[in-house]
CSV table of C-alpha atoms in Angstrom, one decimal:
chain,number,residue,atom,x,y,z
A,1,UNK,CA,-67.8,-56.8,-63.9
A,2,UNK,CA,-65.5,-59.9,-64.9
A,3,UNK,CA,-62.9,-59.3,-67.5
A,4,UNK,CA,-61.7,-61.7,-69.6
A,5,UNK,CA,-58.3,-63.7,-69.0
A,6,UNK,CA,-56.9,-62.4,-71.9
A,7,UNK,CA,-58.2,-58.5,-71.2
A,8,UNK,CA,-56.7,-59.2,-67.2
A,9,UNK,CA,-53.5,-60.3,-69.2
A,10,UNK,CA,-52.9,-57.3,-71.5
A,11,UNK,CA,-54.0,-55.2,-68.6
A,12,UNK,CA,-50.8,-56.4,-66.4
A,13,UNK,CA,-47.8,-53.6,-67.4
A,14,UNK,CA,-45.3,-56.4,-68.2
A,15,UNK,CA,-47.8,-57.5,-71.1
A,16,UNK,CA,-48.0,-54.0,-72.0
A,17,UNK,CA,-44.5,-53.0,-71.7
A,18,UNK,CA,-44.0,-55.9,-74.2
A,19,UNK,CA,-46.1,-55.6,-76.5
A,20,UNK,CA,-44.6,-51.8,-76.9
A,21,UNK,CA,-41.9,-53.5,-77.7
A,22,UNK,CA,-43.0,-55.5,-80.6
A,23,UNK,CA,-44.7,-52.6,-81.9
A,24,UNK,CA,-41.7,-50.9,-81.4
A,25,UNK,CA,-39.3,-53.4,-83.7
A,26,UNK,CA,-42.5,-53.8,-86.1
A,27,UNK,CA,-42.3,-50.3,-86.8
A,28,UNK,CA,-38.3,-50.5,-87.1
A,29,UNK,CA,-38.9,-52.8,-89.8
A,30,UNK,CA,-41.4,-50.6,-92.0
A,31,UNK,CA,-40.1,-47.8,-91.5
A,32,UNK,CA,-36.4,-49.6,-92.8
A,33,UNK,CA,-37.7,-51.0,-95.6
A,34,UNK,CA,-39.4,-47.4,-96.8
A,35,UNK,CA,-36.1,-45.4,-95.4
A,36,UNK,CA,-33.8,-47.7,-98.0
A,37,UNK,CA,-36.5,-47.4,-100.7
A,38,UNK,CA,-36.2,-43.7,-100.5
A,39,UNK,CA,-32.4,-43.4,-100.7
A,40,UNK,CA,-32.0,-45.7,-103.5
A,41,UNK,CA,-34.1,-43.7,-105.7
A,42,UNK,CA,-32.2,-40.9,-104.4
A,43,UNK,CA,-28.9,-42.9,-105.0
A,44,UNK,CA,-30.2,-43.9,-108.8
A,45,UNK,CA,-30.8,-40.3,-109.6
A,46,UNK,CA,-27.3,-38.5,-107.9
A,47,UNK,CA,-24.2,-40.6,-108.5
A,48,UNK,CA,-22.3,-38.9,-105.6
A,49,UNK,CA,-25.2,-39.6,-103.4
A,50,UNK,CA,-24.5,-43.5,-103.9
A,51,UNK,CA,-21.5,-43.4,-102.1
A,52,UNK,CA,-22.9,-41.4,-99.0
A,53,UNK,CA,-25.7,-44.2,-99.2
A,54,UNK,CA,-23.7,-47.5,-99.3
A,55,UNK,CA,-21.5,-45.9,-96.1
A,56,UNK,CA,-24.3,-44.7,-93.8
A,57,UNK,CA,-26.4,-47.8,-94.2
A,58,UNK,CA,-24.8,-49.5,-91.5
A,59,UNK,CA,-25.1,-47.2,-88.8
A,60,UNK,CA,-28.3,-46.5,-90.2
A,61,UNK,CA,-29.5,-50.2,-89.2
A,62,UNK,CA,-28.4,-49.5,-85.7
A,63,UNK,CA,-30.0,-46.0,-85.7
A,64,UNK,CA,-33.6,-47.1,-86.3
A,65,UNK,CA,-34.3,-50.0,-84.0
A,66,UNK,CA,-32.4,-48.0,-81.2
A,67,UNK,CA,-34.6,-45.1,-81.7
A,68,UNK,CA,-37.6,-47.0,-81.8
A,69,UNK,CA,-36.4,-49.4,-78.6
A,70,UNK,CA,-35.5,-46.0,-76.6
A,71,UNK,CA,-39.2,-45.0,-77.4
A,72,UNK,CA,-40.7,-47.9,-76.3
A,73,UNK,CA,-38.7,-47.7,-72.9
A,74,UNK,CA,-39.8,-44.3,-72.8
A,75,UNK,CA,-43.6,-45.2,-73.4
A,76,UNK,CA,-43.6,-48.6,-71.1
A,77,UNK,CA,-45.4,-48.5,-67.8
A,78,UNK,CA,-44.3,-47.6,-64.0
A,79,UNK,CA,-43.1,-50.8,-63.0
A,80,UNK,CA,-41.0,-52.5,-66.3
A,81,UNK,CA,-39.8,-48.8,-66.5
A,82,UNK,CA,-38.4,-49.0,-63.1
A,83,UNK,CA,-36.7,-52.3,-64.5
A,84,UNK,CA,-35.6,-51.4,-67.3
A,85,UNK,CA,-34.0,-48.5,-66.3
A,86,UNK,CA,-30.1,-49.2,-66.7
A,87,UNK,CA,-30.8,-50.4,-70.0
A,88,UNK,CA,-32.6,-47.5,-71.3
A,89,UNK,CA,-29.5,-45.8,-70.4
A,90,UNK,CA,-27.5,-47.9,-72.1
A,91,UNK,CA,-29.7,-47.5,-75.1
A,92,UNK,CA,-29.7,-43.8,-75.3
A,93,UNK,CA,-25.5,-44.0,-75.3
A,94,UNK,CA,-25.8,-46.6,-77.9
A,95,UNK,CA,-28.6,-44.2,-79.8
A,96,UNK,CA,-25.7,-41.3,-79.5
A,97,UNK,CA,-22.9,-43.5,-80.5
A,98,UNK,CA,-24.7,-45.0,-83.8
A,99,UNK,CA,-25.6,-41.1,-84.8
A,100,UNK,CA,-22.1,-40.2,-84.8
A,101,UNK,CA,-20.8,-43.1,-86.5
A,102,UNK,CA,-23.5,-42.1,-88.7
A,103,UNK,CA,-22.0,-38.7,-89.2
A,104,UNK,CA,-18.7,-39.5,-89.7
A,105,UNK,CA,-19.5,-41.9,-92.2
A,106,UNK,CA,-21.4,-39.5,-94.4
A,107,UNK,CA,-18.6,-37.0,-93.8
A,108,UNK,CA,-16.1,-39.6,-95.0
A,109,UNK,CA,-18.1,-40.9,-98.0
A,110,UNK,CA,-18.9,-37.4,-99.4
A,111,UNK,CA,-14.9,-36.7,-99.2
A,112,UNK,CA,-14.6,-39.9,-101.0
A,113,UNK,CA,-17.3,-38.9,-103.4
A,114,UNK,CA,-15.6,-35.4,-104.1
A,115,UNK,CA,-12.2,-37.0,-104.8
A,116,UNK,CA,-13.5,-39.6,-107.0
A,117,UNK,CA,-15.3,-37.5,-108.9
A,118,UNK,CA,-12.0,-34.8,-109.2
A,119,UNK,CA,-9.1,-37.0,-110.1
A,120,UNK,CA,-5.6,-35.1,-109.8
A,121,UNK,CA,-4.5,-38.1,-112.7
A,122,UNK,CA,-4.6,-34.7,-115.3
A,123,UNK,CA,-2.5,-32.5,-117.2
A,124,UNK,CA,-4.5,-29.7,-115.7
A,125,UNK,CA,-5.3,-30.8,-112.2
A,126,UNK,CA,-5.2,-27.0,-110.6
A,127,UNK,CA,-8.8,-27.5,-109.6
A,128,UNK,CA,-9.2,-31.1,-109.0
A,129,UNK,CA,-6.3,-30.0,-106.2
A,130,UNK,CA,-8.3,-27.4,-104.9
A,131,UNK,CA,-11.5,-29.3,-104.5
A,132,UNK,CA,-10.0,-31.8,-103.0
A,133,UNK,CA,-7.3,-30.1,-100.4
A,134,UNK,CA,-11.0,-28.1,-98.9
A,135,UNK,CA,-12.3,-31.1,-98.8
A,136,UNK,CA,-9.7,-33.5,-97.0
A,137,UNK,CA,-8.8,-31.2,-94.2
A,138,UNK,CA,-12.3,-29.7,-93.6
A,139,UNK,CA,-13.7,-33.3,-93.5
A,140,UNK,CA,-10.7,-34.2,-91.0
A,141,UNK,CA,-11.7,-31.2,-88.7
A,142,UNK,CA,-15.8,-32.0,-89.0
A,143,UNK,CA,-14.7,-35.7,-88.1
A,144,UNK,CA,-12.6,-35.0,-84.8
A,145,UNK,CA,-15.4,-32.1,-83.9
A,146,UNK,CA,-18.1,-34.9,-84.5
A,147,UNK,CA,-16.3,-37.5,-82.4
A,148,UNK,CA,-15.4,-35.1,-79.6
A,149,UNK,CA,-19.2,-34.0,-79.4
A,150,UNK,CA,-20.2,-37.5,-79.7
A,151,UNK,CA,-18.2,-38.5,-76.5
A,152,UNK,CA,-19.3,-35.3,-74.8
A,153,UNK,CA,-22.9,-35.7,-75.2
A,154,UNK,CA,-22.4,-39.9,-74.3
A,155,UNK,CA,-20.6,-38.8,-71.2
A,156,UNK,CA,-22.8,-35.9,-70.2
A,157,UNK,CA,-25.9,-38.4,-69.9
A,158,UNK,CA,-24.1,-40.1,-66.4
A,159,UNK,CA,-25.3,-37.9,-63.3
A,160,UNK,CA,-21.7,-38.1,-61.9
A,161,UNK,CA,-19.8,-36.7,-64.9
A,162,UNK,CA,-22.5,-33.6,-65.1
A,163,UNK,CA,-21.5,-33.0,-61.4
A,164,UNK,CA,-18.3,-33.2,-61.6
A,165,UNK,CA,-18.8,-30.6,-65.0
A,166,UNK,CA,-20.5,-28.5,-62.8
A,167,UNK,CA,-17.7,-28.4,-60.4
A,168,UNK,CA,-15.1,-28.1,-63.2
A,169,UNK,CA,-16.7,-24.5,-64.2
A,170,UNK,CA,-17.2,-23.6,-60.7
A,171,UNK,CA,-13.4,-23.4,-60.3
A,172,UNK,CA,-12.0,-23.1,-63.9
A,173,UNK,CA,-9.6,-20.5,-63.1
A,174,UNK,CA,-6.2,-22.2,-63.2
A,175,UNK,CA,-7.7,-25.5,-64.3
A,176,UNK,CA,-9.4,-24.0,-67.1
A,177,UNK,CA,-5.4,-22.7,-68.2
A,178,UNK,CA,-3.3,-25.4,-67.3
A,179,UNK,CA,-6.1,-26.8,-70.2
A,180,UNK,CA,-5.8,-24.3,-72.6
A,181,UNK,CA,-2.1,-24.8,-72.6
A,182,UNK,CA,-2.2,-28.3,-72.9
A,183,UNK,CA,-4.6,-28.0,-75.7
A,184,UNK,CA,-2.8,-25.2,-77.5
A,185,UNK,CA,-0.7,-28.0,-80.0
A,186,UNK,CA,-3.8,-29.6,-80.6
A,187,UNK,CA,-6.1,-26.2,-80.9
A,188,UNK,CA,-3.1,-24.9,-83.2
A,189,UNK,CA,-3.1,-27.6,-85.8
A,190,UNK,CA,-6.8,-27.4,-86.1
A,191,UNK,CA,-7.2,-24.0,-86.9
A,192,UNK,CA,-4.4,-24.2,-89.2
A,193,UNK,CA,-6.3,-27.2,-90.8
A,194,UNK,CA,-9.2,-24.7,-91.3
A,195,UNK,CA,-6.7,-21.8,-92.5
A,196,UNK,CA,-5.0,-24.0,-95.1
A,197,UNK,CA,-8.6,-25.4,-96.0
A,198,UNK,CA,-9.6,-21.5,-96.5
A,199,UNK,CA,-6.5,-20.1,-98.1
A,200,UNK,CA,-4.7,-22.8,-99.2
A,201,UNK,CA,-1.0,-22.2,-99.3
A,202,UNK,CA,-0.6,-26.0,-100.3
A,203,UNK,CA,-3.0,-28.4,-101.9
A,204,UNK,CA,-2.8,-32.7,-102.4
A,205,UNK,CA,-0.1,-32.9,-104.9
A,206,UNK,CA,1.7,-29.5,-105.3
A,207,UNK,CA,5.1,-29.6,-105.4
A,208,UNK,CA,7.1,-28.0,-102.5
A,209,UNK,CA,10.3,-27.3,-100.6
A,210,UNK,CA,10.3,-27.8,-97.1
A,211,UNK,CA,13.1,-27.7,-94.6
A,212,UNK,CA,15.3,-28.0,-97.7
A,213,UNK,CA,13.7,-30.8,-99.0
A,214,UNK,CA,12.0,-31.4,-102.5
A,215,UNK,CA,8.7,-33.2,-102.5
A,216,UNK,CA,5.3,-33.1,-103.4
A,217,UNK,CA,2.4,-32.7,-100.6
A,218,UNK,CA,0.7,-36.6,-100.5
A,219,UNK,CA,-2.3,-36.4,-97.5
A,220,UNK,CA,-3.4,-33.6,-95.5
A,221,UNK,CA,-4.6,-34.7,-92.0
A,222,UNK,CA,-6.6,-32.8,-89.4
A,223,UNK,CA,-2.8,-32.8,-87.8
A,224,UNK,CA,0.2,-32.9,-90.2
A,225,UNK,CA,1.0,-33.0,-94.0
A,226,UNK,CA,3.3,-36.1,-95.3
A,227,UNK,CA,5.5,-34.7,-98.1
A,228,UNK,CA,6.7,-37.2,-100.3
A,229,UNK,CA,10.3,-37.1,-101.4
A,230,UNK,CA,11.5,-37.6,-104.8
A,231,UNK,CA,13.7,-40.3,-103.4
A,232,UNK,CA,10.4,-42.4,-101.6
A,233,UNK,CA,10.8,-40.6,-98.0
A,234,UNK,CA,8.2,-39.3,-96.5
A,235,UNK,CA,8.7,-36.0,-94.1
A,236,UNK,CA,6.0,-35.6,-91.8
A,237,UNK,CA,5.2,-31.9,-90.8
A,238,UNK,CA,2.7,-30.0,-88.5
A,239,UNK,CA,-0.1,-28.0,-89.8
A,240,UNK,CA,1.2,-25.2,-88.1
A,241,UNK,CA,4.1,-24.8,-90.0
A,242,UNK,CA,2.8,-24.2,-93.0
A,243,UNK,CA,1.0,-21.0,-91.7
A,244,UNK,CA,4.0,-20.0,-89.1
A,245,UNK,CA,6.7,-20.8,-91.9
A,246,UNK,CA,8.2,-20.1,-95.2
A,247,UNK,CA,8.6,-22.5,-97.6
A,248,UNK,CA,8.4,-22.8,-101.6
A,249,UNK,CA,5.4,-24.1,-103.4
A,250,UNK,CA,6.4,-24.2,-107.0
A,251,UNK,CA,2.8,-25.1,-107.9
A,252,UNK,CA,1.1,-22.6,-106.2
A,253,UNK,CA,-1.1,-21.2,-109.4
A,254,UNK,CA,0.5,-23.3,-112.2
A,255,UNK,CA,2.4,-26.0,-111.8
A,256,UNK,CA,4.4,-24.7,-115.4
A,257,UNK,CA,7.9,-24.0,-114.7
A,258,UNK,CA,11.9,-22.8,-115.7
A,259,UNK,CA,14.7,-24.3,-115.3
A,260,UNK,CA,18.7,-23.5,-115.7
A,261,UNK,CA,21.5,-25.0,-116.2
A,262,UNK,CA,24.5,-23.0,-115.2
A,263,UNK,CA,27.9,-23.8,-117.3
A,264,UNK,CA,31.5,-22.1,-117.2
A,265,UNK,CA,33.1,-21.8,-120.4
A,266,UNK,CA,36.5,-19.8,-122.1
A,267,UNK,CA,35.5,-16.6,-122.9
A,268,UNK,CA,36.8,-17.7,-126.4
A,269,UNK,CA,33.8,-19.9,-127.2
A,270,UNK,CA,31.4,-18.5,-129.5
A,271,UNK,CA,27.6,-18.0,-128.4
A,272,UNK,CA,25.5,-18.5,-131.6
A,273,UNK,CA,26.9,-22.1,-131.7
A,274,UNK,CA,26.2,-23.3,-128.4
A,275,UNK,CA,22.4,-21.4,-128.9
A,276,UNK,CA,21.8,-23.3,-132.3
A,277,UNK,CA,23.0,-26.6,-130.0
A,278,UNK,CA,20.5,-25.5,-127.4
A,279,UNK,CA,17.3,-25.1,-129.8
A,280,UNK,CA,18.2,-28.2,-131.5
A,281,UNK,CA,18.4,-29.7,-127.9
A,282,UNK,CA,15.1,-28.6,-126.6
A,283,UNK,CA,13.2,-29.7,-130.3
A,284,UNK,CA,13.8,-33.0,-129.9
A,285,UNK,CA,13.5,-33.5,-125.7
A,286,UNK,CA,9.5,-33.9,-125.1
A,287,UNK,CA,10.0,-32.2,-121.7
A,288,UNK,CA,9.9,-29.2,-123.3
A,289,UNK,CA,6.7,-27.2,-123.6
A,290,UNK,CA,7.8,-24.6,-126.4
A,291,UNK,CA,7.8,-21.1,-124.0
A,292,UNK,CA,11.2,-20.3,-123.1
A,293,UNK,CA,15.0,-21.9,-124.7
A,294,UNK,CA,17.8,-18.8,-124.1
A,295,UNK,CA,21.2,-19.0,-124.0
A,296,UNK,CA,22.7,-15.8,-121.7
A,297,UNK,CA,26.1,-15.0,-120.0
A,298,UNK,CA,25.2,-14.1,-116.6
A,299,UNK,CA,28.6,-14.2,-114.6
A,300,UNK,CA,32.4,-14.1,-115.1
A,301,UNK,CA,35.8,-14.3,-113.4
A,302,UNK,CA,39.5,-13.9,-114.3
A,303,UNK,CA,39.3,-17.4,-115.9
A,304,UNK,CA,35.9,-17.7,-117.5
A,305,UNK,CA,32.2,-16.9,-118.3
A,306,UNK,CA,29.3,-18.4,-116.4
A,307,UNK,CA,26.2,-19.2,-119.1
A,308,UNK,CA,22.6,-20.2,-118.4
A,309,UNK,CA,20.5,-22.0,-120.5
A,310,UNK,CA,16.5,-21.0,-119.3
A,311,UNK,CA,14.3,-23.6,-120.6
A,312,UNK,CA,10.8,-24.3,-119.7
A,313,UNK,CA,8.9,-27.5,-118.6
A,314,UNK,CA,5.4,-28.3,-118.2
A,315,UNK,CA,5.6,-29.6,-114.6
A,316,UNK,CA,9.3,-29.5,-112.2
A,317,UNK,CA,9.2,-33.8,-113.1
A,318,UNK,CA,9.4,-32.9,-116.5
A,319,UNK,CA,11.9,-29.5,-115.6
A,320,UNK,CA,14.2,-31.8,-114.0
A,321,UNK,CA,14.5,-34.3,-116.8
A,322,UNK,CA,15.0,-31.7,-119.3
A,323,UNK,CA,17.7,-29.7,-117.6
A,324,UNK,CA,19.8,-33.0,-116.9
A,325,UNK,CA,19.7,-33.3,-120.8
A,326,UNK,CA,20.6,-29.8,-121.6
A,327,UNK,CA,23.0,-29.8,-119.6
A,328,UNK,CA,25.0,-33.5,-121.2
A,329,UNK,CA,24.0,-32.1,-124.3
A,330,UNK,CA,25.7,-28.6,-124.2
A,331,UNK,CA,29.1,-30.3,-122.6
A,332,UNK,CA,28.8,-33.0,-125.3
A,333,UNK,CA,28.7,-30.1,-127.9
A,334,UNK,CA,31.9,-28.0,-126.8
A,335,UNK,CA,34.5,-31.1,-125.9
A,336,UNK,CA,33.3,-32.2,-129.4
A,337,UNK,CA,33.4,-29.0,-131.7
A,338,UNK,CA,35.3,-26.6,-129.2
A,339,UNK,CA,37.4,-28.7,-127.0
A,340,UNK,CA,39.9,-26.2,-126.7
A,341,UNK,CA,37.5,-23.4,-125.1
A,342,UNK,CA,36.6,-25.8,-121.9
A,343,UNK,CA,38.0,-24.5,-118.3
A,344,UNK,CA,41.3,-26.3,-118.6
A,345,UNK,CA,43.3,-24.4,-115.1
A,346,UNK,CA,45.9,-27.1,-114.9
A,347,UNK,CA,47.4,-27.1,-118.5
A,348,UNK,CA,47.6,-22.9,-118.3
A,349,UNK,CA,49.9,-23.5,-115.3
A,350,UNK,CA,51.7,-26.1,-116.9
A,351,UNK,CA,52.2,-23.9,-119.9
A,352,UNK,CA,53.3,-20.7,-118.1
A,353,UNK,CA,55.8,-23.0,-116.3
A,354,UNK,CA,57.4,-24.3,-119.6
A,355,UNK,CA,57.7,-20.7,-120.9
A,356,UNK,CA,59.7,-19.6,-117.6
A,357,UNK,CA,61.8,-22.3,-118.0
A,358,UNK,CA,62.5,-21.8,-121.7
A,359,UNK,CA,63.2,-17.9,-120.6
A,360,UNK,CA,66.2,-19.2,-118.0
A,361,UNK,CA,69.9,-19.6,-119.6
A,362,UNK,CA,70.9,-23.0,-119.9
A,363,UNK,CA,74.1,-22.6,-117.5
A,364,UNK,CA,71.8,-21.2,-115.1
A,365,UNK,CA,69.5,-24.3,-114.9
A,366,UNK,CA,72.9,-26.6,-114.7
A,367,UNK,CA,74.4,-24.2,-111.4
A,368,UNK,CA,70.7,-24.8,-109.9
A,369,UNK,CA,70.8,-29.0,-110.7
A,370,UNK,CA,74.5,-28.8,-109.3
A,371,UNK,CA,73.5,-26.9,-106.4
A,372,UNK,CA,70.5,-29.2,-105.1
C-alpha cells in the first residue's frame, strides 16, 4: 500500500518530534493568555493579590513554555529523544530554577503587600509592628529555605552529584560534624529568626538599647537586625543576640513612656514653687501626654537635696525633648526667683575663710606677714 509523501513525511520521528513541539508552544500560548485572564480577575477583586500578581508574572512567562517544552521532550520519539537529550536536561534545571524564582517572588510580594497595607507612619503602630516584624523575618527564612531547595533539587538532577550524595551519607560520621559545626552560626541565626518571628522580643521600629546604645530597630534580616542610632549610625547585630542577650526595649507593649530629670538644690529652696513651675512647664510643652508631672526629693548629702521631676511622654522622641525642657526650665526658675538656694560650694568656703580670718587678732596676722 503506497502512502502519501506528505503521510511518509509526518511518519518520519523528526517531523513528529516537531510538530510536538509546535503543539507544545501553541498550548503555552492558550494556556498564558487564560492563566493571566484568571489572575486579573483575581487581582481586581483582592487588592493584596495585585501585588503577588504583577511580581510572579515574570517567572510565570518562563514557567509555562518550559513546562510545556520539557513535555514535549518527554513525548518526542526514540531517535530526536536521543538527540535532544542534554537539552532536556537543561530544560528541566531551567523548569526548577524559574519555580523558585517564582516562589520567592510571591514570598517577597506578599511581605510587600502586608507592609503596605500596615504602615508603622501611626500614632498607634503596636500592631502594624507586629504584622510586619512576623512577616519580614519569616519571609527571609521561607526565601533562603526556598533557594537552598531550589539549588538542591537543580543539583540533585546530575548523576554525578547523586553519587557523590550517596557517598556523602555513606560516611557522614565526622563529615557530617565538621558540617554541623560550620553550619552552627548560620543554623543559629535562622532559628533565632523563627524565635523572634514567634515571640518577638523586638519588632521594625521599637525602640531599644543595645550594647549601650540608643536606637530604634530599622530591618530584620534572615541574619542580623540594623539598629539605627539617634545620631544616623547604624549598629549591625546577630539574630542571636537578641535571644542569648539582655537588652532594653522601651516599646515592648507601649511605646508610652517616663522620664526624669534629676536636679541638686539647697535644702533651703521651697518645693511648692518649683512644682507650680513644673505644671506650668509641662502645660505648655506638647510632648507631654497629660499622665504623670511630680516633683519628689529622692536623695541628699551634707550639701544638698537631689529632686526628680517624673513627667510622661507619648513616645521616648517626644520623652527626650520634654525632659531637655524641664530641665532649662526648672534651672531658669531658681537662678531667677531663688538664686541664693543654687549649689554654690565655692563661695561657702570662701565665706568660712573670711570668718576665720576676722576671728584672728590683728597683731597676730602682722607676726605671720612678718614671718613669711
Amino acid at each position: 500500500m503506497n502512502f502519501p509523501d506528505w503521510m511518509l513525511d509526518f511518519a518520519h520521528p523528526w517531523t513528529r518530534f516537531a510538530l510536538i513541539v509546535v503543539i507544545a508552544l501553541a498550548a503555552t500560548g492558550i494556556f498564558r493568555r487564560l492563566v493571566q485572564a484568571l489572575l486579573r480577575r483575581f487581582a481586581t477583586r483582592h487588592p493584596m493579590g495585585a501585588s503577588i500578581v504583577a511580581r510572579a508574572n515574570a517567572p510565570l512567562e518562563a514557567i509555562l513554555p518550559l513546562a510545556m517544552l520539557l513535555l514535549a521532550f518527554r513525548a518526542a520519539p526514540d531517535e530526536p529523544a536521543r538527540m535532544v537529550d542534554g537539552l532536556e536536561h537543561i530544560l528541566g534545571v531551567a523548569l526548577i530554577a524559574a519555580c523558585t524564582w517564582f516562589v520567592v517572588r510571591c514570598i517577597g510580594a506578599l511581605e510587600a503587600a502586608v507592609s503596605r497595607f500596615n504602615p508603622i507612619d501611626l500614632a498607634d503602630n503596636l500592631r502594624a509592628r507586629r504584622l510586619q516584624t512576623q512577616v519580614r523575618v519569616l519571609s527571609r527564612t521561607a526565601m533562603v529555605v526556598t533557594v537552598v531547595l531550589g539549588i538542591g533539587v537543580g543539583l540533585m538532577t546530575f548523576p554525578a552529584v547523586r553519587q557523590f550524595g550517596a557517598s556523602l551519607l555513606a560516611s557522614a560520621g565526622l563529615a557530617g560534624l565538621a558540617v554541623g559545626l560550620a553550619a552552627k552560626p548560620v543554623l543559629g541565626n535562622l532559628i533565632a529568626g523563627i524565635q523572634i518571628a514567634l515571640t518577638q522580643p523586638i519588632r521594625i521600629d521599637d525602640v531599644v538599647i543595645v550594647e549601650g546604645e540608643w536606637g530604634r530597630v530599622e530591618e530584620i534580616s534572615s541574619t542580623y537586625v540594623v539598629v539605627r542610632i539617634w545620631d544616623e549610625r547604624r549598629l549591625i547585630v546577630p539574630l542571636q543576640y537578641f535571644i542569648e542577650n539582655p537588652f532594653q526595649n522601651w516599646t515592648r507593649t507601649s511605646s508610652q513612656i517616663l522620664g526624669s530629670v534629676m536636679l541638686w538644690f539647697d535644702y533651703g529652696l521651697p518645693l511648692d514653687p518649683l512644682r507650680a513651675e513644673l505644671k506650668r512647664l509641662c502645660e505648655q510643652a506638647p510632648e507631654w501626654d497629660q499622665r504623670v508631672c511630680v516633683l519628689q526629693v529622692v536623695d541628699s548629702n551634707e550639701r544638698a537635696m537631689q529632686l526628680r521631676a517624673l513627667v510622661s511622654s507619648a513616645d521616648s522622641g517626644r520623652s527626650w525633648d520634654l525632659r531637655c525642657k524641664v530641665r532649662e526650665g526648672l534651672i531658669a526658675f531658681v537662678r531667677r526667683e531663688y538664686s541664693q538656694y543654687l549649689p554654690r560650694l565655692r563661695g561657702e568656703l570662701e565665706s568660712e575663710v573670711r570668718a576665720a580670718d576676722a576671728a584672728t587678732p590683728p597683731f597676730a596676722s602682722r607676726a605671720a606677714s612678718a614671718r613669711r
